[in-house]
Amino acid sequence: MQKEKKIPSSFIYFFGSFGGILFGYDIGVMTGALPFLQTDWALQNNAGIIGWITSSVMLGAIFGGALAGQLSDKLGRRKMILISAVIFVVGSVLSGVSPHNGSLYLIIVRVLLGTAVGAASALVPAYMSEMAPAKLRGQLSGLNQTMIVSGMLLSYIVDFLLKDLPEAWAWRLMLGLAAVPAVILYFGVAKLPESPRFLVKNGHFSEARKVLTYIRNDESEIDQELADIKDTANAEAQAAKSTSWGTLFTGKYRYLVIAGIGVAAFQQFQGANAIFYYIPLIVEKATGSAASSALMWPIIQGVILVVGSLLYIAIADRFNRKTLIMLGGTVMGLSFLLPAIINWINPNTNPMMIVVFLCIYVAFYSFTWAPLTWVIVGEIFPLAIRGRASGMASSFNWIGSFLVGLLFPIMTAAMSQEAVFAIFGIICILGVAFTKFCVPETRGRSLEEIEEEGTRDKSKVAVKPEID
């Protein structure tokens, strides 16, 4: 019998990572496209439309992530990634051929595109973690974050290279070129097998074993890994039967659910995406120069994000999760609050000061809140509620991303940028306080130990005297 040909792990991780690059590209590309679109369609004084066009991808992602989780359990991780890649291609091309002044058309198309963004953000890490050996899963969260920010940096570079084209062509090409990495992703993933975990959950045990022989070198460990996958699948099936949505906020789980969802929500409401989507417009408002001439700033932010994500991979297991996230949140909050304070004391301060502080914000965000949010969400939920609670945390994160993208241009049209960022700064400080008092430390602890802390918290609440 001819031995099955192994699929190189590097091939699997490359195309798993490529999903992150595609996700990041589509999130970042509007940063450079927006100044040209704004001029081409004369939207300079229409903050509401600008906000809707920018945030519509996140609106679609709210639904895409939820649908992908449900459908991937029926159709498979691999097939859903392929469907997402097709939607990426179609949505990107349709965005690039938008009719002139077709704001409603572009919003609808970007909502469609957002369903693929949300699906990719949920499916690609799940597929990679299910294909990787256990010893590598801890590194995949940091790797996925690196690929996402690399995709953002790639989009910023493409935007910069196209900036000298006529404005009507520039933004269309920027948006349309997102189809290229989507096509590469499709043909790459088409050569990959389905994940063994999905195959086991659907009773295809022999096929699951065959896939494991493709991607594991040690034959003696394949049967043990297959048995472990079966045990986990059975435990999750039992957990799904014994829990409901109401279970999330009752008993010992409530403390952990609030902690996980709270961290996911704070990550977005702290205002990071306001910088990533609108940095050229922020520079324009601060200096008076045209936003289309400020496209080097997104590249600087992108480089900071990539370097920060690599720094996180290097230090992730050396510091407690809470220590890093509280350090990051404190510096991020000060980076937003200090420009408002300095400008209040000395109104003649160089307006580029705010951009310098934004770079400091991005630097600390990149190795703290950006990756650690999803590490904590992945570690904090017990098996019985993990699926539902993780889905709800992801939804709250996308809702925050959508609202920040929608409201930021409206807020800056109504008040100074320093005041808007000061509001985000206060939210950052509240996020630090929330982490300190409401989030358990998860580094180096088992799920059982984390769950026990939730039980202790419940008992504390039970004996707490009521205030008349």
GROMACS .gro file of C-alpha atoms in nm:
model
  468
    1MET     CA    1   0.000   0.000   0.000
    2GLN     CA    2   0.141   0.335  -0.100
    3LYS     CA    3   0.206   0.566   0.193
    4GLU     CA    4  -0.004   0.882   0.196
    5LYS     CA    5   0.193   1.190   0.100
    6LYS     CA    6   0.237   1.427   0.391
    7ILE     CA    7   0.133   1.790   0.357
    8PRO     CA    8   0.419   2.013   0.476
    9SER     CA    9   0.327   2.193   0.796
   10SER     CA   10   0.484   2.507   0.652
   11PHE     CA   11   0.228   2.495   0.368
   12ILE     CA   12  -0.059   2.466   0.617
   13TYR     CA   13   0.068   2.750   0.835
   14PHE     CA   14   0.143   2.971   0.536
   15PHE     CA   15  -0.212   2.958   0.403
   16GLY     CA   16  -0.357   2.973   0.752
   17SER     CA   17  -0.150   3.286   0.803
   18PHE     CA   18  -0.253   3.416   0.462
   19GLY     CA   19  -0.609   3.431   0.588
   20GLY     CA   20  -0.485   3.674   0.853
   21ILE     CA   21  -0.308   3.882   0.588
   22LEU     CA   22  -0.629   3.898   0.384
   23PHE     CA   23  -0.829   3.998   0.692
   24GLY     CA   24  -0.577   4.270   0.780
   25TYR     CA   25  -0.558   4.402   0.423
   26ASP     CA   26  -0.931   4.454   0.403
   27ILE     CA   27  -0.944   4.621   0.744
   28GLY     CA   28  -0.660   4.859   0.657
   29VAL     CA   29  -0.718   4.945   0.292
   30MET     CA   30  -0.993   5.201   0.355
   31THR     CA   31  -0.743   5.412   0.551
   32GLY     CA   32  -0.571   5.519   0.229
   33ALA     CA   33  -0.873   5.494   0.002
   34LEU     CA   34  -1.095   5.722   0.211
   35PRO     CA   35  -0.918   6.055   0.138
   36PHE     CA   36  -0.951   5.997  -0.238
   37LEU     CA   37  -1.309   5.869  -0.212
   38GLN     CA   38  -1.400   6.166   0.005
   39THR     CA   39  -1.269   6.410  -0.258
   40ASP     CA   40  -1.408   6.217  -0.557
   41TRP     CA   41  -1.760   6.208  -0.413
   42ALA     CA   42  -1.739   6.547  -0.233
   43LEU     CA   43  -1.801   6.394   0.111
   44GLN     CA   44  -1.578   6.631   0.309
   45ASN     CA   45  -1.873   6.774   0.501
   46ASN     CA   46  -2.071   6.453   0.533
   47ALA     CA   47  -1.927   6.282   0.841
   48GLY     CA   48  -2.222   6.042   0.868
   49ILE     CA   49  -2.171   5.892   0.521
   50ILE     CA   50  -1.794   5.868   0.578
   51GLY     CA   51  -1.858   5.684   0.903
   52TRP     CA   52  -2.106   5.442   0.744
   53ILE     CA   53  -1.881   5.361   0.447
   54THR     CA   54  -1.585   5.296   0.678
   55SER     CA   55  -1.770   5.097   0.946
   56SER     CA   56  -1.999   4.894   0.719
   57VAL     CA   57  -1.737   4.617   0.696
   58MET     CA   58  -1.751   4.578   1.075
   59LEU     CA   59  -2.132   4.570   1.066
   60GLY     CA   60  -2.114   4.276   0.824
   61ALA     CA   61  -1.844   4.111   1.038
   62ILE     CA   62  -2.080   4.100   1.339
   63PHE     CA   63  -2.307   3.866   1.144
   64GLY     CA   64  -2.031   3.692   0.949
   65GLY     CA   65  -1.851   3.571   1.258
   66ALA     CA   66  -2.170   3.437   1.415
   67LEU     CA   67  -2.286   3.263   1.096
   68ALA     CA   68  -1.944   3.116   1.024
   69GLY     CA   69  -1.930   2.953   1.365
   70GLN     CA   70  -2.265   2.783   1.312
   71LEU     CA   71  -2.208   2.684   0.948
   72SER     CA   72  -1.853   2.559   0.999
   73ASP     CA   73  -1.986   2.294   1.238
   74LYS     CA   74  -2.208   2.167   0.955
   75LEU     CA   75  -2.002   2.231   0.641
   76GLY     CA   76  -1.649   2.221   0.780
   77ARG     CA   77  -1.378   2.481   0.853
   78ARG     CA   78  -1.205   2.441   0.519
   79LYS     CA   79  -1.519   2.475   0.308
   80MET     CA   80  -1.630   2.787   0.496
   81ILE     CA   81  -1.287   2.947   0.446
   82LEU     CA   82  -1.322   2.880   0.072
   83ILE     CA   83  -1.671   3.037   0.071
   84SER     CA   84  -1.532   3.338   0.260
   85ALA     CA   85  -1.253   3.376   0.002
   86VAL     CA   86  -1.512   3.380  -0.280
   87ILE     CA   87  -1.712   3.650  -0.096
   88PHE     CA   88  -1.388   3.846  -0.051
   89VAL     CA   89  -1.322   3.836  -0.426
   90VAL     CA   90  -1.677   3.933  -0.522
   91GLY     CA   91  -1.702   4.207  -0.258
   92SER     CA   92  -1.364   4.357  -0.349
   93VAL     CA   93  -1.442   4.371  -0.721
   94LEU     CA   94  -1.788   4.516  -0.659
   95SER     CA   95  -1.635   4.781  -0.433
   96GLY     CA   96  -1.388   4.879  -0.703
   97VAL     CA   97  -1.660   4.927  -0.967
   98SER     CA   98  -1.891   5.136  -0.748
   99PRO     CA   99  -2.103   5.386  -0.946
  100HIS     CA  100  -2.012   5.751  -0.897
  101ASN     CA  101  -2.167   5.893  -0.578
  102GLY     CA  102  -2.303   5.546  -0.502
  103SER     CA  103  -2.268   5.572  -0.126
  104LEU     CA  104  -2.558   5.336  -0.048
  105TYR     CA  105  -2.429   5.083  -0.301
  106LEU     CA  106  -2.079   5.090  -0.149
  107ILE     CA  107  -2.216   5.056   0.205
  108ILE     CA  108  -2.422   4.748   0.106
  109VAL     CA  109  -2.129   4.588  -0.079
  110ARG     CA  110  -1.897   4.648   0.217
  111VAL     CA  111  -2.150   4.492   0.454
  112LEU     CA  112  -2.135   4.183   0.229
  113LEU     CA  113  -1.756   4.200   0.234
  114GLY     CA  114  -1.771   4.229   0.612
  115THR     CA  115  -1.943   3.892   0.643
  116ALA     CA  116  -1.629   3.739   0.489
  117VAL     CA  117  -1.404   3.946   0.718
  118GLY     CA  118  -1.594   3.825   1.025
  119ALA     CA  119  -1.590   3.466   0.902
  120ALA     CA  120  -1.216   3.476   0.829
  121SER     CA  121  -1.139   3.625   1.170
  122ALA     CA  122  -1.318   3.332   1.335
  123LEU     CA  123  -1.239   3.043   1.102
  124VAL     CA  124  -0.872   3.080   1.010
  125PRO     CA  125  -0.733   3.071   1.368
  126ALA     CA  126  -0.969   2.783   1.452
  127TYR     CA  127  -0.855   2.581   1.150
  128MET     CA  128  -0.487   2.648   1.222
  129SER     CA  129  -0.519   2.549   1.588
  130GLU     CA  130  -0.701   2.227   1.496
  131MET     CA  131  -0.434   2.131   1.243
  132ALA     CA  132  -0.133   2.224   1.458
  133PRO     CA  133   0.021   1.996   1.724
  134ALA     CA  134  -0.064   2.096   2.080
  135LYS     CA  135   0.285   2.233   2.153
  136LEU     CA  136   0.245   2.499   1.882
  137ARG     CA  137  -0.107   2.620   1.963
  138GLY     CA  138   0.009   2.870   2.221
  139GLN     CA  139   0.219   3.052   1.963
  140LEU     CA  140  -0.057   3.069   1.700
  141SER     CA  141  -0.244   3.356   1.863
  142GLY     CA  142   0.065   3.576   1.840
  143LEU     CA  143   0.141   3.450   1.488
  144ASN     CA  144  -0.213   3.523   1.370
  145GLN     CA  145  -0.193   3.876   1.512
  146THR     CA  146   0.138   3.927   1.329
  147MET     CA  147  -0.019   3.819   1.002
  148ILE     CA  148  -0.321   4.047   1.050
  149VAL     CA  149  -0.108   4.357   1.113
  150SER     CA  150   0.121   4.253   0.825
  151GLY     CA  151  -0.190   4.255   0.603
  152MET     CA  152  -0.273   4.603   0.731
  153LEU     CA  153   0.083   4.720   0.657
  154LEU     CA  154   0.059   4.569   0.307
  155SER     CA  155  -0.262   4.762   0.242
  156TYR     CA  156  -0.101   5.086   0.361
  157ILE     CA  157   0.194   5.031   0.125
  158VAL     CA  158  -0.040   4.960  -0.169
  159ASP     CA  159  -0.236   5.275  -0.084
  160PHE     CA  160   0.086   5.478  -0.081
  161LEU     CA  161   0.204   5.337  -0.416
  162LEU     CA  162  -0.129   5.423  -0.583
  163LYS     CA  163  -0.165   5.772  -0.435
  164ASP     CA  164  -0.047   5.955  -0.749
  165LEU     CA  165  -0.320   5.809  -0.970
  166PRO     CA  166  -0.629   6.019  -1.051
  167GLU     CA  167  -0.846   6.012  -0.739
  168ALA     CA  168  -1.136   5.829  -0.910
  169TRP     CA  169  -0.896   5.547  -1.006
  170ALA     CA  170  -0.685   5.545  -0.689
  171TRP     CA  171  -0.948   5.446  -0.434
  172ARG     CA  172  -1.115   5.198  -0.672
  173LEU     CA  173  -0.788   5.012  -0.732
  174MET     CA  174  -0.705   5.017  -0.360
  175LEU     CA  175  -1.034   4.847  -0.276
  176GLY     CA  176  -1.041   4.618  -0.579
  177LEU     CA  177  -0.690   4.478  -0.527
  178ALA     CA  178  -0.810   4.304  -0.211
  179ALA     CA  179  -0.936   4.038  -0.455
  180VAL     CA  180  -0.576   3.930  -0.530
  181PRO     CA  181  -0.485   3.786  -0.187
  182ALA     CA  182  -0.837   3.637  -0.169
  183VAL     CA  183  -0.774   3.439  -0.490
  184ILE     CA  184  -0.438   3.319  -0.352
  185LEU     CA  185  -0.607   3.212  -0.028
  186TYR     CA  186  -0.876   3.020  -0.218
  187PHE     CA  187  -0.635   2.813  -0.427
  188GLY     CA  188  -0.407   2.751  -0.130
  189VAL     CA  189  -0.680   2.632   0.105
  190ALA     CA  190  -0.833   2.423  -0.175
  191LYS     CA  191  -0.526   2.196  -0.150
  192LEU     CA  192  -0.562   2.149   0.226
  193PRO     CA  193  -0.759   1.872   0.400
  194GLU     CA  194  -1.045   1.927   0.644
  195SER     CA  195  -0.944   1.951   1.009
  196PRO     CA  196  -0.933   1.621   1.203
  197ARG     CA  197  -1.144   1.771   1.480
  198PHE     CA  198  -1.433   1.850   1.246
  199LEU     CA  199  -1.410   1.504   1.091
  200VAL     CA  200  -1.422   1.337   1.434
  201LYS     CA  201  -1.720   1.548   1.544
  202ASN     CA  202  -1.905   1.425   1.237
  203GLY     CA  203  -1.812   1.059   1.280
  204HIS     CA  204  -1.549   1.033   1.003
  205PHE     CA  205  -1.285   0.865   1.220
  206SER     CA  206  -1.085   0.686   0.949
  207GLU     CA  207  -1.065   1.004   0.742
  208ALA     CA  208  -0.955   1.200   1.049
  209ARG     CA  209  -0.678   0.948   1.111
  210LYS     CA  210  -0.567   0.976   0.748
  211VAL     CA  211  -0.543   1.356   0.779
  212LEU     CA  212  -0.332   1.317   1.094
  213THR     CA  213  -0.090   1.096   0.902
  214TYR     CA  214  -0.044   1.385   0.656
  215ILE     CA  215   0.053   1.637   0.921
  216ARG     CA  216   0.219   1.441   1.203
  217ASN     CA  217   0.563   1.283   1.188
  218ASP     CA  218   0.534   1.049   1.487
  219GLU     CA  219   0.308   0.755   1.392
  220SER     CA  220   0.297   0.634   1.753
  221GLU     CA  221   0.125   0.953   1.870
  222ILE     CA  222  -0.145   0.961   1.601
  223ASP     CA  223  -0.378   0.712   1.772
  224GLN     CA  224  -0.339   0.889   2.108
  225GLU     CA  225  -0.416   1.227   1.951
  226LEU     CA  226  -0.719   1.081   1.774
  227ALA     CA  227  -0.845   0.941   2.105
  228ASP     CA  228  -0.794   1.280   2.273
  229ILE     CA  229  -0.989   1.453   1.995
  230LYS     CA  230  -1.275   1.204   2.040
  231ASP     CA  231  -1.282   1.262   2.418
  232THR     CA  232  -1.287   1.640   2.372
  233ALA     CA  233  -1.561   1.619   2.109
  234ASN     CA  234  -1.775   1.403   2.337
  235ALA     CA  235  -1.722   1.640   2.631
  236GLU     CA  236  -1.821   1.940   2.419
  237ALA     CA  237  -2.130   1.760   2.290
  238GLN     CA  238  -2.239   1.686   2.646
  239ALA     CA  239  -2.166   2.044   2.751
  240ALA     CA  240  -2.376   2.179   2.464
  241LYS     CA  241  -2.672   1.968   2.576
  242SER     CA  242  -2.649   2.077   2.939
  243THR     CA  243  -2.609   2.453   2.884
  244SER     CA  244  -2.807   2.732   2.723
  245TRP     CA  245  -2.756   3.102   2.655
  246GLY     CA  246  -2.907   3.173   2.995
  247THR     CA  247  -2.635   2.964   3.158
  248LEU     CA  248  -2.374   3.225   3.066
  249PHE     CA  249  -2.493   3.479   3.319
  250THR     CA  250  -2.595   3.249   3.602
  251GLY     CA  251  -2.402   3.070   3.874
  252LYS     CA  252  -2.028   3.028   3.867
  253TYR     CA  253  -1.992   3.120   3.498
  254ARG     CA  254  -2.119   3.478   3.526
  255TYR     CA  255  -1.793   3.617   3.665
  256LEU     CA  256  -1.585   3.463   3.385
  257VAL     CA  257  -1.829   3.557   3.108
  258ILE     CA  258  -1.840   3.921   3.219
  259ALA     CA  259  -1.458   3.924   3.237
  260GLY     CA  260  -1.408   3.777   2.889
  261ILE     CA  261  -1.675   3.983   2.715
  262GLY     CA  262  -1.563   4.296   2.898
  263VAL     CA  263  -1.203   4.263   2.779
  264ALA     CA  264  -1.321   4.200   2.420
  265ALA     CA  265  -1.548   4.506   2.428
  266PHE     CA  266  -1.290   4.736   2.591
  267GLN     CA  267  -1.033   4.647   2.324
  268GLN     CA  268  -1.245   4.825   2.062
  269PHE     CA  269  -1.412   5.100   2.265
  270GLN     CA  270  -1.064   5.226   2.361
  271GLY     CA  271  -1.044   5.376   2.011
  272ALA     CA  272  -0.762   5.189   1.835
  273ASN     CA  273  -0.956   5.159   1.511
  274ALA     CA  274  -1.017   5.533   1.505
  275ILE     CA  275  -0.643   5.566   1.446
  276PHE     CA  276  -0.614   5.280   1.198
  277TYR     CA  277  -0.906   5.392   0.980
  278TYR     CA  278  -0.868   5.769   0.998
  279ILE     CA  279  -0.500   5.855   1.055
  280PRO     CA  280  -0.468   6.051   0.723
  281LEU     CA  281  -0.779   6.254   0.814
  282ILE     CA  282  -0.644   6.303   1.168
  283VAL     CA  283  -0.319   6.442   1.025
  284GLU     CA  284  -0.518   6.660   0.783
  285LYS     CA  285  -0.723   6.810   1.065
  286ALA     CA  286  -0.413   6.864   1.281
  287THR     CA  287  -0.196   7.025   1.011
  288GLY     CA  288  -0.433   7.153   0.744
  289SER     CA  289  -0.251   6.957   0.472
  290ALA     CA  290  -0.445   6.728   0.236
  291ALA     CA  291  -0.517   6.381   0.375
  292SER     CA  292  -0.406   6.224   0.047
  293SER     CA  293  -0.055   6.357   0.111
  294ALA     CA  294  -0.039   6.198   0.458
  295LEU     CA  295  -0.032   5.833   0.348
  296MET     CA  296   0.315   5.775   0.493
  297TRP     CA  297   0.162   5.789   0.842
  298PRO     CA  298  -0.042   5.468   0.802
  299ILE     CA  299   0.279   5.290   0.694
  300ILE     CA  300   0.453   5.414   1.010
  301GLN     CA  301   0.161   5.287   1.218
  302GLY     CA  302   0.171   4.955   1.031
  303VAL     CA  303   0.544   4.907   1.099
  304ILE     CA  304   0.485   4.981   1.469
  305LEU     CA  305   0.205   4.722   1.476
  306VAL     CA  306   0.419   4.451   1.315
  307VAL     CA  307   0.717   4.516   1.543
  308GLY     CA  308   0.488   4.517   1.846
  309SER     CA  309   0.329   4.187   1.749
  310LEU     CA  310   0.676   4.030   1.718
  311LEU     CA  311   0.770   4.175   2.058
  312TYR     CA  312   0.459   4.012   2.205
  313ILE     CA  313   0.560   3.670   2.068
  314ALA     CA  314   0.900   3.715   2.238
  315ILE     CA  315   0.764   3.816   2.581
  316ALA     CA  316   0.421   3.648   2.591
  317ASP     CA  317   0.516   3.374   2.836
  318ARG     CA  318   0.743   3.587   3.055
  319PHE     CA  319   0.483   3.822   3.206
  320ASN     CA  320   0.136   3.779   3.349
  321ARG     CA  321  -0.153   3.863   3.116
  322LYS     CA  322  -0.293   4.123   3.356
  323THR     CA  323   0.045   4.292   3.407
  324LEU     CA  324   0.090   4.348   3.033
  325ILE     CA  325  -0.268   4.452   2.964
  326MET     CA  326  -0.278   4.699   3.256
  327LEU     CA  327   0.059   4.847   3.154
  328GLY     CA  328  -0.063   4.886   2.797
  329GLY     CA  329  -0.398   5.035   2.897
  330THR     CA  330  -0.235   5.290   3.130
  331VAL     CA  331   0.011   5.417   2.866
  332MET     CA  332  -0.263   5.414   2.600
  333GLY     CA  333  -0.490   5.620   2.823
  334LEU     CA  334  -0.217   5.873   2.897
  335SER     CA  335  -0.132   5.894   2.525
  336PHE     CA  336  -0.490   6.009   2.463
  337LEU     CA  337  -0.528   6.234   2.769
  338LEU     CA  338  -0.194   6.421   2.764
  339PRO     CA  339  -0.249   6.600   2.428
  340ALA     CA  340  -0.577   6.742   2.559
  341ILE     CA  341  -0.410   6.855   2.883
  342ILE     CA  342  -0.106   7.003   2.706
  343ASN     CA  343  -0.325   7.180   2.450
  344TRP     CA  344  -0.540   7.323   2.732
  345ILE     CA  345  -0.230   7.457   2.910
  346ASN     CA  346  -0.063   7.582   2.590
  347PRO     CA  347  -0.303   7.626   2.295
  348ASN     CA  348  -0.008   7.712   2.065
  349THR     CA  349   0.149   7.365   2.094
  350ASN     CA  350   0.255   7.211   1.761
  351PRO     CA  351  -0.057   7.028   1.633
  352MET     CA  352   0.157   6.728   1.525
  353MET     CA  353   0.202   6.653   1.896
  354ILE     CA  354  -0.120   6.454   1.889
  355VAL     CA  355   0.015   6.230   1.608
  356VAL     CA  356   0.332   6.157   1.808
  357PHE     CA  357   0.121   6.051   2.105
  358LEU     CA  358  -0.093   5.834   1.876
  359CYS     CA  359   0.223   5.649   1.771
  360ILE     CA  360   0.300   5.582   2.138
  361TYR     CA  361  -0.056   5.453   2.180
  362VAL     CA  362  -0.021   5.216   1.881
  363ALA     CA  363   0.315   5.088   2.007
  364PHE     CA  364   0.175   4.980   2.345
  365TYR     CA  365  -0.154   4.856   2.199
  366SER     CA  366   0.034   4.633   1.955
  367PHE     CA  367   0.194   4.408   2.218
  368THR     CA  368  -0.072   4.426   2.491
  369TRP     CA  369  -0.442   4.470   2.416
  370ALA     CA  370  -0.423   4.368   2.049
  371PRO     CA  371  -0.300   4.009   2.101
  372LEU     CA  372  -0.383   3.956   2.470
  373THR     CA  373  -0.756   4.014   2.430
  374TRP     CA  374  -0.787   3.694   2.227
  375VAL     CA  375  -0.543   3.502   2.445
  376ILE     CA  376  -0.759   3.581   2.750
  377VAL     CA  377  -1.082   3.503   2.565
  378GLY     CA  378  -0.932   3.170   2.456
  379GLU     CA  379  -0.821   3.079   2.809
  380ILE     CA  380  -1.091   3.215   3.037
  381PHE     CA  381  -1.408   3.027   2.937
  382PRO     CA  382  -1.474   2.677   3.077
  383LEU     CA  383  -1.551   2.399   2.830
  384ALA     CA  384  -1.923   2.395   2.910
  385ILE     CA  385  -1.976   2.750   2.784
  386ARG     CA  386  -1.675   2.807   2.561
  387GLY     CA  387  -1.852   2.806   2.225
  388ARG     CA  388  -2.134   3.042   2.319
  389ALA     CA  389  -1.923   3.271   2.536
  390SER     CA  390  -1.644   3.305   2.276
  391GLY     CA  391  -1.902   3.386   2.009
  392MET     CA  392  -2.061   3.653   2.229
  393ALA     CA  393  -1.719   3.806   2.308
  394SER     CA  394  -1.639   3.822   1.937
  395SER     CA  395  -1.975   3.988   1.865
  396PHE     CA  396  -1.921   4.255   2.130
  397ASN     CA  397  -1.574   4.319   1.988
  398TRP     CA  398  -1.712   4.373   1.636
  399ILE     CA  399  -1.995   4.590   1.770
  400GLY     CA  400  -1.735   4.812   1.939
  401SER     CA  401  -1.529   4.824   1.619
  402PHE     CA  402  -1.840   4.919   1.419
  403LEU     CA  403  -1.946   5.197   1.658
  404VAL     CA  404  -1.596   5.349   1.679
  405GLY     CA  405  -1.564   5.349   1.299
  406LEU     CA  406  -1.910   5.501   1.259
  407LEU     CA  407  -1.899   5.764   1.533
  408PHE     CA  408  -1.539   5.893   1.518
  409PRO     CA  409  -1.585   6.122   1.213
  410ILE     CA  410  -1.916   6.244   1.355
  411MET     CA  411  -1.752   6.322   1.692
  412THR     CA  412  -1.455   6.503   1.535
  413ALA     CA  413  -1.694   6.711   1.327
  414ALA     CA  414  -1.866   6.824   1.648
  415MET     CA  415  -1.565   6.876   1.879
  416SER     CA  416  -1.186   6.899   1.875
  417GLN     CA  417  -0.975   6.591   1.811
  418GLU     CA  418  -0.806   6.636   2.149
  419ALA     CA  419  -1.147   6.617   2.323
  420VAL     CA  420  -1.249   6.305   2.127
  421PHE     CA  421  -0.925   6.125   2.211
  422ALA     CA  422  -0.956   6.233   2.575
  423ILE     CA  423  -1.288   6.045   2.586
  424PHE     CA  424  -1.113   5.736   2.452
  425GLY     CA  425  -0.838   5.793   2.710
  426ILE     CA  426  -1.090   5.779   2.993
  427ILE     CA  427  -1.225   5.452   2.848
  428CYS     CA  428  -0.868   5.314   2.846
  429ILE     CA  429  -0.829   5.392   3.216
  430LEU     CA  430  -1.167   5.231   3.287
  431GLY     CA  431  -1.041   4.925   3.099
  432VAL     CA  432  -0.739   4.908   3.330
  433ALA     CA  433  -0.965   4.925   3.637
  434PHE     CA  434  -1.195   4.659   3.490
  435THR     CA  435  -0.896   4.430   3.427
  436LYS     CA  436  -0.760   4.479   3.779
  437PHE     CA  437  -1.084   4.405   3.962
  438CYS     CA  438  -1.285   4.183   3.728
  439VAL     CA  439  -1.044   3.970   3.523
  440PRO     CA  440  -0.863   3.666   3.670
  441GLU     CA  441  -0.503   3.591   3.579
  442THR     CA  442  -0.498   3.306   3.324
  443ARG     CA  443  -0.126   3.259   3.252
  444GLY     CA  444   0.001   2.917   3.358
  445ARG     CA  445  -0.330   2.814   3.512
  446SER     CA  446  -0.559   2.531   3.416
  447LEU     CA  447  -0.919   2.588   3.310
  448GLU     CA  448  -1.026   2.416   3.631
  449GLU     CA  449  -0.831   2.664   3.845
  450ILE     CA  450  -0.980   2.959   3.656
  451GLU     CA  451  -1.330   2.812   3.690
  452GLU     CA  452  -1.274   2.762   4.065
  453GLU     CA  453  -1.200   3.134   4.097
  454GLY     CA  454  -1.537   3.201   3.936
  455THR     CA  455  -1.701   2.979   4.198
  456ARG     CA  456  -1.524   3.167   4.479
  457ASP     CA  457  -1.639   3.496   4.327
  458LYS     CA  458  -1.997   3.369   4.328
  459SER     CA  459  -1.975   3.285   4.697
  460LYS     CA  460  -1.837   3.631   4.773
  461VAL     CA  461  -2.128   3.790   4.590
  462ALA     CA  462  -2.374   3.569   4.775
  463VAL     CA  463  -2.264   3.690   5.121
  464LYS     CA  464  -2.229   4.053   5.022
  465PRO     CA  465  -2.480   4.254   5.229
  466GLU     CA  466  -2.750   4.438   5.039
  467ILE     CA  467  -2.760   4.818   5.060
  468ASP     CA  468  -3.097   4.960   5.151
   0.00000   0.00000   0.00000
